[in-house]
Short mmCIF file of C-alpha atoms in Angstrom, two decimals:
data_model
loop_
_atom_site.label_atom_id
_atom_site.label_comp_id
_atom_site.label_asym_id
_atom_site.label_seq_id
_atom_site.Cartn_x
_atom_site.Cartn_y
_atom_site.Cartn_z
CA MET V 1 0.00 0.00 0.00
CA VAL V 2 3.04 2.25 0.04
CA LEU V 3 4.07 4.25 -3.01
CA THR V 4 7.41 3.28 -4.47
CA LYS V 5 10.14 5.85 -4.75
CA GLU V 6 9.78 5.95 -8.54
CA GLN V 7 6.02 6.54 -8.37
CA LYS V 8 6.49 9.32 -5.87
CA GLN V 9 9.21 10.98 -7.98
CA ALA V 10 6.95 10.79 -11.05
CA LEU V 11 4.14 12.56 -9.14
CA ILE V 12 6.55 15.21 -7.88
CA GLY V 13 7.87 15.76 -11.41
CA GLN V 14 4.36 16.13 -12.79
CA PHE V 15 2.96 18.54 -10.18
CA ARG V 16 5.94 20.60 -9.01
CA LEU V 17 5.94 24.34 -9.52
CA SER V 18 9.70 24.81 -9.81
CA GLU V 19 12.79 22.66 -10.24
CA THR V 20 13.38 22.22 -6.50
CA ASP V 21 9.73 22.00 -5.44
CA THR V 22 8.80 18.89 -3.46
CA GLY V 23 6.35 20.23 -0.87
CA SER V 24 3.89 22.55 -2.55
CA PRO V 25 0.20 21.85 -1.91
CA GLU V 26 -0.21 20.48 -5.43
CA VAL V 27 2.51 17.88 -4.91
CA GLN V 28 1.20 16.90 -1.49
CA ILE V 29 -2.36 16.56 -2.81
CA ALA V 30 -1.15 14.40 -5.72
CA ILE V 31 0.76 12.07 -3.38
CA LEU V 32 -2.20 11.82 -1.01
CA THR V 33 -4.51 11.05 -3.93
CA ALA V 34 -2.26 8.21 -5.09
CA ARG V 35 -2.20 6.77 -1.56
CA ILE V 36 -5.99 7.12 -1.28
CA ASN V 37 -6.50 5.30 -4.58
CA ARG V 38 -4.26 2.42 -3.50
CA LEU V 39 -5.99 2.11 -0.13
CA THR V 40 -9.40 2.19 -1.82
CA ASP V 41 -8.40 -0.73 -4.03
CA HIS V 42 -7.13 -2.61 -0.97
CA LEU V 43 -10.40 -2.06 0.87
CA ARG V 44 -12.45 -3.33 -2.05
CA GLU V 45 -10.73 -6.69 -1.60
CA HIS V 46 -10.45 -6.68 2.21
CA ARG V 47 -13.80 -5.31 3.34
CA LYS V 48 -13.31 -5.93 7.05
CA ASP V 49 -9.95 -4.16 7.38
CA PHE V 50 -11.22 -1.42 9.67
CA ALA V 51 -7.76 -0.15 10.65
CA SER V 52 -6.99 0.64 7.01
CA ARG V 53 -10.43 2.20 6.64
CA ARG V 54 -9.62 4.58 9.49
CA GLY V 55 -6.31 5.45 7.82
CA LEU V 56 -8.13 6.10 4.56
CA LEU V 57 -10.56 8.46 6.26
CA MET V 58 -7.67 10.36 7.83
CA LEU V 59 -5.95 10.69 4.44
CA VAL V 60 -9.14 11.91 2.78
CA SER V 61 -9.71 14.55 5.45
CA LYS V 62 -6.07 15.69 5.21
CA ARG V 63 -6.41 16.03 1.44
CA ARG V 64 -9.69 17.92 1.89
CA ARG V 65 -7.98 20.41 4.25
CA MET V 66 -5.16 20.95 1.74
CA LEU V 67 -7.63 21.44 -1.08
CA ASP V 68 -9.56 23.97 1.02
CA TYR V 69 -6.31 25.84 1.71
CA LEU V 70 -5.40 25.86 -1.98
CA LYS V 71 -8.90 27.03 -2.93
CA ARG V 72 -8.67 29.86 -0.41
CA THR V 73 -5.19 31.04 -1.45
CA ALA V 74 -4.99 30.23 -5.19
CA PRO V 75 -8.34 29.35 -6.79
CA GLN V 76 -6.91 28.89 -10.28
CA ARG V 77 -4.30 26.36 -9.09
CA TYR V 78 -7.07 24.60 -7.13
CA LEU V 79 -9.14 24.14 -10.28
CA GLN V 80 -6.11 22.82 -12.18
CA VAL V 81 -5.32 20.26 -9.49
CA ILE V 82 -8.83 18.86 -9.17
CA GLN V 83 -9.08 18.65 -12.95
CA GLN V 84 -5.72 16.87 -13.37
CA LEU V 85 -6.37 14.43 -10.54
CA ASN V 86 -10.03 13.92 -11.47
CA ILE V 87 -11.25 14.70 -7.95
CA ARG V 88 -14.87 15.57 -7.27
CA LYS V 89 -15.46 19.07 -5.93
#
């Protein structure tokens, strides 16, 4: 359920704002989305894994807070991120 180093570097390369950017909200949201998608697939197979379900809910709420921050500070970047990641509003 953990992202490999190569997958994480690919996400950083796709969503970074500058050459040395690794922690902008866009990058963090993209990494959280990848983790959420992997956990969702895991929970489809293992329906009674309630510990992972709790972790998934915490990741979703963390991503929601970051998206709210991005929407508040940079609405245009917010719209780009939700469009690229195919996230519901």
